[in-house]
Short mmCIF file of C-alpha atoms and ligand atoms in Angstrom, two decimals:
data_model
loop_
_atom_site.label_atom_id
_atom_site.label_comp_id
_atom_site.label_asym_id
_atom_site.label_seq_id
_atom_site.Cartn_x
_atom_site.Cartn_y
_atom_site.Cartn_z
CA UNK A 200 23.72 -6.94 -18.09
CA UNK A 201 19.86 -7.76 -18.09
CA UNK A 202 18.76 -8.32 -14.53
CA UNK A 203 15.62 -10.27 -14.39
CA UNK A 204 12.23 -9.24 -12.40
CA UNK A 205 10.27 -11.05 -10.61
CA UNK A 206 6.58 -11.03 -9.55
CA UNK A 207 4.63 -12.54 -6.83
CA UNK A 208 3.31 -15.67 -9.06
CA UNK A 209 6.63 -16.51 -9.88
CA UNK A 210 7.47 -17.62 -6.41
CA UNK A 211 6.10 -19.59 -3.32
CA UNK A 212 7.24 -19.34 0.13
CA UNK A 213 9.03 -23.18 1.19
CA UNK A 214 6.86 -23.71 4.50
CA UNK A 215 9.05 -23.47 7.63
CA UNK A 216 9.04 -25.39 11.36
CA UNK A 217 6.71 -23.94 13.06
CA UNK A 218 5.92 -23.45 16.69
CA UNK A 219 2.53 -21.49 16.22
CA UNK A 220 0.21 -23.28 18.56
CA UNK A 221 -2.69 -21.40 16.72
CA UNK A 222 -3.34 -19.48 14.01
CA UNK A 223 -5.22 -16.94 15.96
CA UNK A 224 -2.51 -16.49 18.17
CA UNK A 225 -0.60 -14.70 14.95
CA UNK A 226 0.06 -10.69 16.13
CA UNK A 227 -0.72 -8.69 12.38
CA UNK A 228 -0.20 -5.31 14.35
CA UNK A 229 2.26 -3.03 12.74
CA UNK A 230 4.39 -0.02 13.32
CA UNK A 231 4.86 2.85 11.28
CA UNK A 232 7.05 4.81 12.78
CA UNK A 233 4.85 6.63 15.94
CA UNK A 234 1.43 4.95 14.64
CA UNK A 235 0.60 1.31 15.35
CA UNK A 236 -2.01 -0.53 13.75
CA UNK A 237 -3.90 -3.96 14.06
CA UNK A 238 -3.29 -5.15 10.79
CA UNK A 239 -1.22 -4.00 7.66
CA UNK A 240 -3.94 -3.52 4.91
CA UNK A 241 -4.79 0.44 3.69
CA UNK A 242 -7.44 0.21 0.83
CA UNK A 243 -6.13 1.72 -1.96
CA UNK A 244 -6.76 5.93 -2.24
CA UNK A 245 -8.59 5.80 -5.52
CA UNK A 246 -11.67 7.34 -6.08
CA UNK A 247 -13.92 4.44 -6.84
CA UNK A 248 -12.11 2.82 -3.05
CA UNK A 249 -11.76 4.94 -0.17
CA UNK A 250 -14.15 7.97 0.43
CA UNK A 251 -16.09 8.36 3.81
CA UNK A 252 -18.19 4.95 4.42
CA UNK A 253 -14.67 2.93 3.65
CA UNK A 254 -12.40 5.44 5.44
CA UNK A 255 -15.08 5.04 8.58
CA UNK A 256 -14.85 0.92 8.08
CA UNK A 257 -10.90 0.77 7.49
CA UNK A 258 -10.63 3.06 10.75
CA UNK A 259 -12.99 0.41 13.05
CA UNK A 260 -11.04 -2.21 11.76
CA UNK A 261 -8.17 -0.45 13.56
CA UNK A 262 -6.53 0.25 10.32
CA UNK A 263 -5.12 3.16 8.09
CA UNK A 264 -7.46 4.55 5.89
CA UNK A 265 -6.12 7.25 3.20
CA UNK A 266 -8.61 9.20 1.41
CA UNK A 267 -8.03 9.57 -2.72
CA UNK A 268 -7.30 12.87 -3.99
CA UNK A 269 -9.69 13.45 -6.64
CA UNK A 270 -12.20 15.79 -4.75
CA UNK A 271 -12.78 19.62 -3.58
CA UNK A 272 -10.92 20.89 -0.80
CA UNK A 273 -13.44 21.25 1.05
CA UNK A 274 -15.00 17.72 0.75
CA UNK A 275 -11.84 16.37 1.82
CA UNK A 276 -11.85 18.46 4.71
CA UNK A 277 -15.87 17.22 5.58
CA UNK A 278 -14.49 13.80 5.49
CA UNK A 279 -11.39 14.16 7.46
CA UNK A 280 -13.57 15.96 10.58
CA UNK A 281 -16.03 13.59 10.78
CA UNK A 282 -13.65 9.91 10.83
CA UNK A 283 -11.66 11.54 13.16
CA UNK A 284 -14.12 12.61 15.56
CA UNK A 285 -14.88 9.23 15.71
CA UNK A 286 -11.73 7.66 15.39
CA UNK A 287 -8.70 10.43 16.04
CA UNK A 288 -6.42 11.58 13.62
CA UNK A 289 -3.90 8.55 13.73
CA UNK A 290 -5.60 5.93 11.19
CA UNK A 291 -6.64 8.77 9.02
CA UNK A 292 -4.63 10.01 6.33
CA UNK A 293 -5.15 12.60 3.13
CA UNK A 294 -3.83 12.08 -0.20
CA UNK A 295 -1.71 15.03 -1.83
CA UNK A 296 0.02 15.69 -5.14
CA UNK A 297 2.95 17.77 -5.67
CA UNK A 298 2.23 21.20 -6.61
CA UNK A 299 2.38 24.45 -4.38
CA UNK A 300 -1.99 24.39 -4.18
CA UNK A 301 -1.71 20.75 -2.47
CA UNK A 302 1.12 22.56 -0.01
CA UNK A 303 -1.21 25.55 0.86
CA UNK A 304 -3.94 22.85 1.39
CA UNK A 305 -1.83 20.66 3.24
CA UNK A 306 -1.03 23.52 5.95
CA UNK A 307 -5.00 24.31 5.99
CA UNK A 308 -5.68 20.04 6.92
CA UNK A 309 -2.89 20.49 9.19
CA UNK A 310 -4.46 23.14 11.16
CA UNK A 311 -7.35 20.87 11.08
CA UNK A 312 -5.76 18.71 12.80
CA UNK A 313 -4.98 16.35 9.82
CA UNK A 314 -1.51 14.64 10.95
CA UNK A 315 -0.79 11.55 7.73
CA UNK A 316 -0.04 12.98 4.42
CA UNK A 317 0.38 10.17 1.51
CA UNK A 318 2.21 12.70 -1.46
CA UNK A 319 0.96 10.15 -4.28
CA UNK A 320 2.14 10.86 -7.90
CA UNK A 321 3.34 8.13 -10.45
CA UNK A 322 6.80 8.97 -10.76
CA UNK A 323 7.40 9.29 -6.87
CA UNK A 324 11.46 9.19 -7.70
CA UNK A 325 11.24 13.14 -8.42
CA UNK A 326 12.86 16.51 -7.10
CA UNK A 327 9.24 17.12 -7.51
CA UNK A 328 8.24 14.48 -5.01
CA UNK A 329 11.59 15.60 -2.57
CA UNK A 330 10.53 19.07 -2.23
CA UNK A 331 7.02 17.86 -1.67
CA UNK A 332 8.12 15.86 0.95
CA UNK A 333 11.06 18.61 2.53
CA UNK A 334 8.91 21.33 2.66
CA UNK A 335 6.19 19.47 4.65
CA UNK A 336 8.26 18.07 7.01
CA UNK A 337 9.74 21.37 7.60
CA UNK A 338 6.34 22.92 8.38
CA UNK A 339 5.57 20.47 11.03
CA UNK A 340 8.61 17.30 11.46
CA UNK A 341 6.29 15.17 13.82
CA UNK A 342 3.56 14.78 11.01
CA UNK A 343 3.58 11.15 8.80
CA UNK A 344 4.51 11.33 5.58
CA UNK A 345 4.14 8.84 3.49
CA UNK A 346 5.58 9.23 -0.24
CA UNK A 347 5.55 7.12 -3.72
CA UNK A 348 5.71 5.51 -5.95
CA UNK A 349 8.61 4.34 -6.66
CA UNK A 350 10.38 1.33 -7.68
CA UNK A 351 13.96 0.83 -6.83
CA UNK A 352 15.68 0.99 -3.79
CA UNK A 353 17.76 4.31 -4.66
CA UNK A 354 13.89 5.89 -4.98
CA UNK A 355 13.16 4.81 -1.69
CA UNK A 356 16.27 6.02 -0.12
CA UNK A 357 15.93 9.80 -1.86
CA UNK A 358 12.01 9.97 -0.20
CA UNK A 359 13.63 8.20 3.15
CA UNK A 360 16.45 11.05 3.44
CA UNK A 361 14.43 13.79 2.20
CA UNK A 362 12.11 13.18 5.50
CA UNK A 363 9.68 10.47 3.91
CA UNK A 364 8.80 8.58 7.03
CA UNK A 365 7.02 5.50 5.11
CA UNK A 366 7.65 5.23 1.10
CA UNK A 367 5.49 3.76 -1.05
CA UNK A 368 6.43 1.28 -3.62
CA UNK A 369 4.52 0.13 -7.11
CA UNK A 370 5.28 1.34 -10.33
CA UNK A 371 3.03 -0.33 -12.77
CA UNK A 372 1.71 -3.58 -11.00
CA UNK A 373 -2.25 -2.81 -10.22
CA UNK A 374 -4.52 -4.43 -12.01
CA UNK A 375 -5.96 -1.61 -14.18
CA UNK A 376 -2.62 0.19 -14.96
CA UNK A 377 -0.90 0.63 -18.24
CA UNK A 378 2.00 2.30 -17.59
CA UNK A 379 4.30 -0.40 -18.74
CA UNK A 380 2.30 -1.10 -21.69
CA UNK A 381 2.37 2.84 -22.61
CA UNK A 382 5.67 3.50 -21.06
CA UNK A 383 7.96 0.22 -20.71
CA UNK A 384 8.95 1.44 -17.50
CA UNK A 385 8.45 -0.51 -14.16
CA UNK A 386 9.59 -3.06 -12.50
CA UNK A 387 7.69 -6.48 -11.40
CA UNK A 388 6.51 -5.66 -8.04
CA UNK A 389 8.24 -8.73 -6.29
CA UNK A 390 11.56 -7.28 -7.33
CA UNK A 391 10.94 -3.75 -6.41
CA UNK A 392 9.80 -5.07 -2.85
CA UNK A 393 13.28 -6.93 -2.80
CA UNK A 394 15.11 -3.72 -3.88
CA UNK A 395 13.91 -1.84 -1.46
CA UNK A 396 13.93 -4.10 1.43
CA UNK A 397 17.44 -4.81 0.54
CA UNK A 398 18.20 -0.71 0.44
CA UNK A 399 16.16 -0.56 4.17
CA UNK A 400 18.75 -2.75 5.50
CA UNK A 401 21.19 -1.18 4.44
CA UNK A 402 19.95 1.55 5.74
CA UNK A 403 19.28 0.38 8.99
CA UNK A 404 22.84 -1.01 9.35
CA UNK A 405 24.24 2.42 8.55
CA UNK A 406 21.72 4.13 11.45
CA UNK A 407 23.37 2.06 13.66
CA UNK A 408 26.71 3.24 12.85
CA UNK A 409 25.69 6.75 12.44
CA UNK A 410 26.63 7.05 9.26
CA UNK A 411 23.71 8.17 7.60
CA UNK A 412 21.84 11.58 7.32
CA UNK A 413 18.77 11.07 8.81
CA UNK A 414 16.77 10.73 12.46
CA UNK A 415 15.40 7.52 11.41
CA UNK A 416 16.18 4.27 12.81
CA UNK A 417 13.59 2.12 10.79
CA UNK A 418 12.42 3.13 7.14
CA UNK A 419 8.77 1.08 6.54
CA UNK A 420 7.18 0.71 3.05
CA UNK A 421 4.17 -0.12 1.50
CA UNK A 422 3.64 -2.60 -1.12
CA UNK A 423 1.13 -1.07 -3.95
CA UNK A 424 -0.99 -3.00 -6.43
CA UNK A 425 -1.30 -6.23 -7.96
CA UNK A 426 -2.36 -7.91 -4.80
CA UNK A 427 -4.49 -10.55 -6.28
CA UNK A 428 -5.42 -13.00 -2.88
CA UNK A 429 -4.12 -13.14 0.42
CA UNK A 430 -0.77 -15.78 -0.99
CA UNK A 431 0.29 -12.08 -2.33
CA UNK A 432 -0.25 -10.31 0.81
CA UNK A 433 1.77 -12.80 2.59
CA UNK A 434 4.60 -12.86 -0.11
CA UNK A 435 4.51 -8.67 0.22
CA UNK A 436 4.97 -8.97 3.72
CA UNK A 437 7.57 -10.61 3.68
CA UNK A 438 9.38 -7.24 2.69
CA UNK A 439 7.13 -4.69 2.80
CA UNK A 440 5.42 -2.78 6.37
CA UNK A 441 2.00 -3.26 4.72
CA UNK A 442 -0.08 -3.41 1.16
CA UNK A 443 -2.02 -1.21 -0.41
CA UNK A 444 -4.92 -3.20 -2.52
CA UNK A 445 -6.79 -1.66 -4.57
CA UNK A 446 -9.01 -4.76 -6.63
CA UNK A 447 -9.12 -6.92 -4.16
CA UNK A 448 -11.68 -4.34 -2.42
CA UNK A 449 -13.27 -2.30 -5.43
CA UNK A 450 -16.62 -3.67 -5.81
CA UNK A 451 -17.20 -4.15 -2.19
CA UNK A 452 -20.52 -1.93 -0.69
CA UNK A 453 -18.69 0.07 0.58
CA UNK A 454 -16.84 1.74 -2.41
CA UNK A 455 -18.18 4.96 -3.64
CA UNK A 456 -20.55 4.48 -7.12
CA UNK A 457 -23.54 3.17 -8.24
CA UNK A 458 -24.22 -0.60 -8.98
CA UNK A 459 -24.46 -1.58 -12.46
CA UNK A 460 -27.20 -3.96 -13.89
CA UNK A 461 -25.99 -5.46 -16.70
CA UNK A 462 -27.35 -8.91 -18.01
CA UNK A 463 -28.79 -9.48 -14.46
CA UNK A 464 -25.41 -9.05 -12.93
CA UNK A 465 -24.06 -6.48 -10.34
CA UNK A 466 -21.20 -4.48 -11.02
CA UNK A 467 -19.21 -1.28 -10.02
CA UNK A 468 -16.55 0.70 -11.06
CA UNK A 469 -12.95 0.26 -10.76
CA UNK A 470 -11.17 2.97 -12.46
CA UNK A 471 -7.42 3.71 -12.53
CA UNK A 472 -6.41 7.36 -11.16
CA UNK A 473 -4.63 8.50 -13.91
CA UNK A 474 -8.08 8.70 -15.92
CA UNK A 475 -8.91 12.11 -13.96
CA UNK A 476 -6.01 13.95 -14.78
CA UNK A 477 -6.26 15.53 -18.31
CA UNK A 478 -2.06 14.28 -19.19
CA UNK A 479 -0.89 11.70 -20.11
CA UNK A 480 -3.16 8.65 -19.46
CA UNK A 481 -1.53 5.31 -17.85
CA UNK A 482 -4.09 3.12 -16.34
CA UNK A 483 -7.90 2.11 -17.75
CA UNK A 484 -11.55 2.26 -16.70
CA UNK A 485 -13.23 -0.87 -15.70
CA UNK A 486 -16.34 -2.80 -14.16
CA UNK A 487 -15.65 -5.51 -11.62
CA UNK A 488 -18.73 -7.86 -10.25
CA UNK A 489 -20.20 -6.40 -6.60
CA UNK A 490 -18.61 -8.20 -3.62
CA UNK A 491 -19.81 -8.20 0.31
CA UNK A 492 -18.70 -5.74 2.47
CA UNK A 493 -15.12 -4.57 3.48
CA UNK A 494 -15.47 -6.14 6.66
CA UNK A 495 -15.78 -9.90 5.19
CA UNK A 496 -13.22 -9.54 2.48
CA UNK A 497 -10.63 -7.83 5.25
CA UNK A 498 -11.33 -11.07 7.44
CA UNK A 499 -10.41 -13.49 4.76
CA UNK A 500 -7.86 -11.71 3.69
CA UNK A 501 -6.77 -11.63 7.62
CA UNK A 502 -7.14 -15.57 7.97
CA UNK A 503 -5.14 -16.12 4.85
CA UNK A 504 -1.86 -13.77 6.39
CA UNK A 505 -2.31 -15.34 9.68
CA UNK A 506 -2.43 -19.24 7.98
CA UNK A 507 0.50 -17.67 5.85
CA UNK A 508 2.32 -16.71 9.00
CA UNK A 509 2.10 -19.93 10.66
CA UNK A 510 3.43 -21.63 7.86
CA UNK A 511 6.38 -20.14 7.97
CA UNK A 512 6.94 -20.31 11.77
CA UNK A 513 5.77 -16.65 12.51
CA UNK A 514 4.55 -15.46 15.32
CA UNK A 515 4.31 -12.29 13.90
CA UNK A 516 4.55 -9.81 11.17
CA UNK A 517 8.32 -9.04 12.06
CA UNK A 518 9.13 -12.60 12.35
CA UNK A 519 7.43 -13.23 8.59
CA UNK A 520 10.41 -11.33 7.16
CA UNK A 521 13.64 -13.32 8.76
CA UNK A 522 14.58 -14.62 6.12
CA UNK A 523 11.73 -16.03 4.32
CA UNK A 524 12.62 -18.65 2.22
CA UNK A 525 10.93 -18.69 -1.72
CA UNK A 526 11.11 -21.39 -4.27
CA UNK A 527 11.11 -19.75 -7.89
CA UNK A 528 8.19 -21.84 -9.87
CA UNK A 529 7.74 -22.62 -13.42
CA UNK A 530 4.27 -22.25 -15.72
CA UNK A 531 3.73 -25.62 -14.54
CA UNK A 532 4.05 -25.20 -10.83
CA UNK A 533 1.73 -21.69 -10.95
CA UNK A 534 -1.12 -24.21 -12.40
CA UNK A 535 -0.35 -26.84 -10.33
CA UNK A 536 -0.87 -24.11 -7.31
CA UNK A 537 -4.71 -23.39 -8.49
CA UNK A 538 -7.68 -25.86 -8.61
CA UNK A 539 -7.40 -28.17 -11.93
CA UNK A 540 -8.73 -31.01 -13.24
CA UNK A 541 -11.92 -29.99 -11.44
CA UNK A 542 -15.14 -28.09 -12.15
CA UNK A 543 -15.49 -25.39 -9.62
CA UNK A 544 -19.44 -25.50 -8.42
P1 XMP B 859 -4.60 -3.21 -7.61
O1 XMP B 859 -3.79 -4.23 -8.36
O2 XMP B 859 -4.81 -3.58 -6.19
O3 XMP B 859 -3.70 -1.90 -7.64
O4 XMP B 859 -5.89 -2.92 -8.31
C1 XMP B 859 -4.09 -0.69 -7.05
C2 XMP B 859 -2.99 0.33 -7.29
O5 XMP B 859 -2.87 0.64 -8.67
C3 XMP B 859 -2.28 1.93 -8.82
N1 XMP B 859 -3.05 2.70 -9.79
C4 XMP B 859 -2.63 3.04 -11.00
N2 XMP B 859 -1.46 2.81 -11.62
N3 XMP B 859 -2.28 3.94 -13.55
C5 XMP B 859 -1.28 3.28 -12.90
O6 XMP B 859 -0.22 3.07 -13.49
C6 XMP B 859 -3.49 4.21 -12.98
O7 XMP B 859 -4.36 4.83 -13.60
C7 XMP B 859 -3.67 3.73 -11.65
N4 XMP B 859 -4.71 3.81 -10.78
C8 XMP B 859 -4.30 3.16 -9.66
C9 XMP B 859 -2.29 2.58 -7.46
O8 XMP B 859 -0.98 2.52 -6.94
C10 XMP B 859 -3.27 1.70 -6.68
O9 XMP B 859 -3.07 1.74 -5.29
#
């Protein structure tokens, strides 16, 4: 049998009672395992999102920042000392990839005093990716790992057990991947959120009985890519700890890059991650059109989660997912949901 995948424009949330006096009053912090932060959106680590000037803005916002991968050693290291001598190690997090130089780094940032790892490679669901994730937590069990990507619930479990303390799910959903088109593997994001919420219960209801083989009591994930406006954010979080969002930001003044003049226009780059390794290639090179800074585009995105959350009754993020309720639309009810018949001025 064919199951069938969904994706966040192919639902709505049915508003719910609500006894949210104000919007304002909705609490976005969030808890990943030890760490708490005030809201639950981490720019994406890609090198044309977070390097120093976003890190420094995601950590005054009071949330986690996670630095891309795709620089020396030693840069990373520059970076990583100076946000958290203003900010502490807790919102600050490096990017690693799998093989035994990213280990031997890894122990270096540790002795840094470097304490969130994000072990990012595209097929997250990997002995690779295990071992990654084993062998730090065996050099120091009260650091954060966070590990992905992956897209089923089974994926999410093997990077839970193997010491994972927040998994990371996405295959194939940003906006400037291919990997479906090159590959035909993924799943639609909406789906793989379900999946995996759907394994964390189970999970959690196992814990509980002591029947499972691991210290954890809670097992958090991120939601990666294809956030396209806060509706998605709130759909995500209806499963998922937090989002990752990589678009939404990339353009912002903040980003790394130049701006682009072309035709009297502003742009930047937005360029998919895969593009720096020399493999395989699953994701494309673009321009997007400059936006205002991080700090405006996090607040809108804010007001829309918090409007979201008081639509469905929430007082809170935690509350958002009991049992959301989501209406499965047709062609016709996705245009209905944007502006029409209008001209936008
Ligand atoms: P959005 O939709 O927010 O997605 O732009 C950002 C996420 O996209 C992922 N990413 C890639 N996926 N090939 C891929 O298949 C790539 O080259 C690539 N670059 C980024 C990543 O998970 C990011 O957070």
């Amino acid at each position: 049998m064919i199951r069938e995948g969904l994706t966040f424009d192919d639902v709505l949330l049915v508003p719910q009672h609500s006894t949210v006096e104000s919007r304002s009053k909705v609490d976005l912090s969030v808890k990943l395992g030890n760490l708490t932060f005030k809201h639950p959106i981490i720019p994406a680590n890609m090198k044309t999102i977070t390097e120093s000037a976003m890190a420094f803005e995601v950590c005054k916002s009071g949330g986690l920042a996670i630095l891309h991968r795709f620089m020396p050693f030693e840069e990373q290291l520059d970076i990583a000392l100076s946000i958290m001598k203003d900010f502490g190690s807790n919102g600050f997090g490096l990017s690693l990839g799998v093989k035994d130089h990213d280990y031997d780094n890894a122990l270096k940032f540790i002795n840094h005093g470097v304490r969130v790892f994000c072990i990012d490679i595209a097929h997250g669901d990997s002995e690779l990716c295990v071992k990654m994730v084993r062998r730090l937590k065996e050099a120091d069990n009260t650091l954060t790992i966070i590990a992905g990507n992956v897209a089923t619930g089974m994926g999410a479990r093997r990077l839970w057990e193997a010491g994972a303390d927040v998994v990371k799910v996405g295959i194939g959903p940003g906006s400037l991947c291919t990997t479906r088109v090159e590959t035909g593997n993924g799943v639609p994001q909406l789906t793989a959120l379900m999946d995996v919420a759907q394994t964390q219960n189970e999970l959690v209801e196992l814990w509980r009985t002591k029947d499972v083989n691991t210290p954890k009591r809670h097992f958090p994930f991120i939601a990666d890519g294809g956030i396209k406006n806060a509706g998605d954010v709130v759909k995500a979080l209806c499963f998922a700890d937090m989002v990752m969002v990589g678009n939404l930001f990339a353009g912002c003044a903040e980003t790394p890059g130049e701006v682009l003049q072309i035709d009297g226009r502003c742009f930047k780059n937005y360029v998919g991650s895969s593009t720096h390794k020399t493999n395989y290639i699953e994701g494309v090179s673009a321009i997007v059109p400059t936006k205002g800074h991080f700090e405006e585009i996090l607040s809108k995105l804010l007001e829309g989660l918090r409007s979201g959350c008081s639509y469905q009754g929430a007082h809170s993020l935690q509350e958002l997912k009991d049992n959301p309720e989501f209406i499965r639309i047709t062609n016709a009810g996705l245009k209905e949901s944007h502006p029409h018949d209008v001209i936008i001025g």
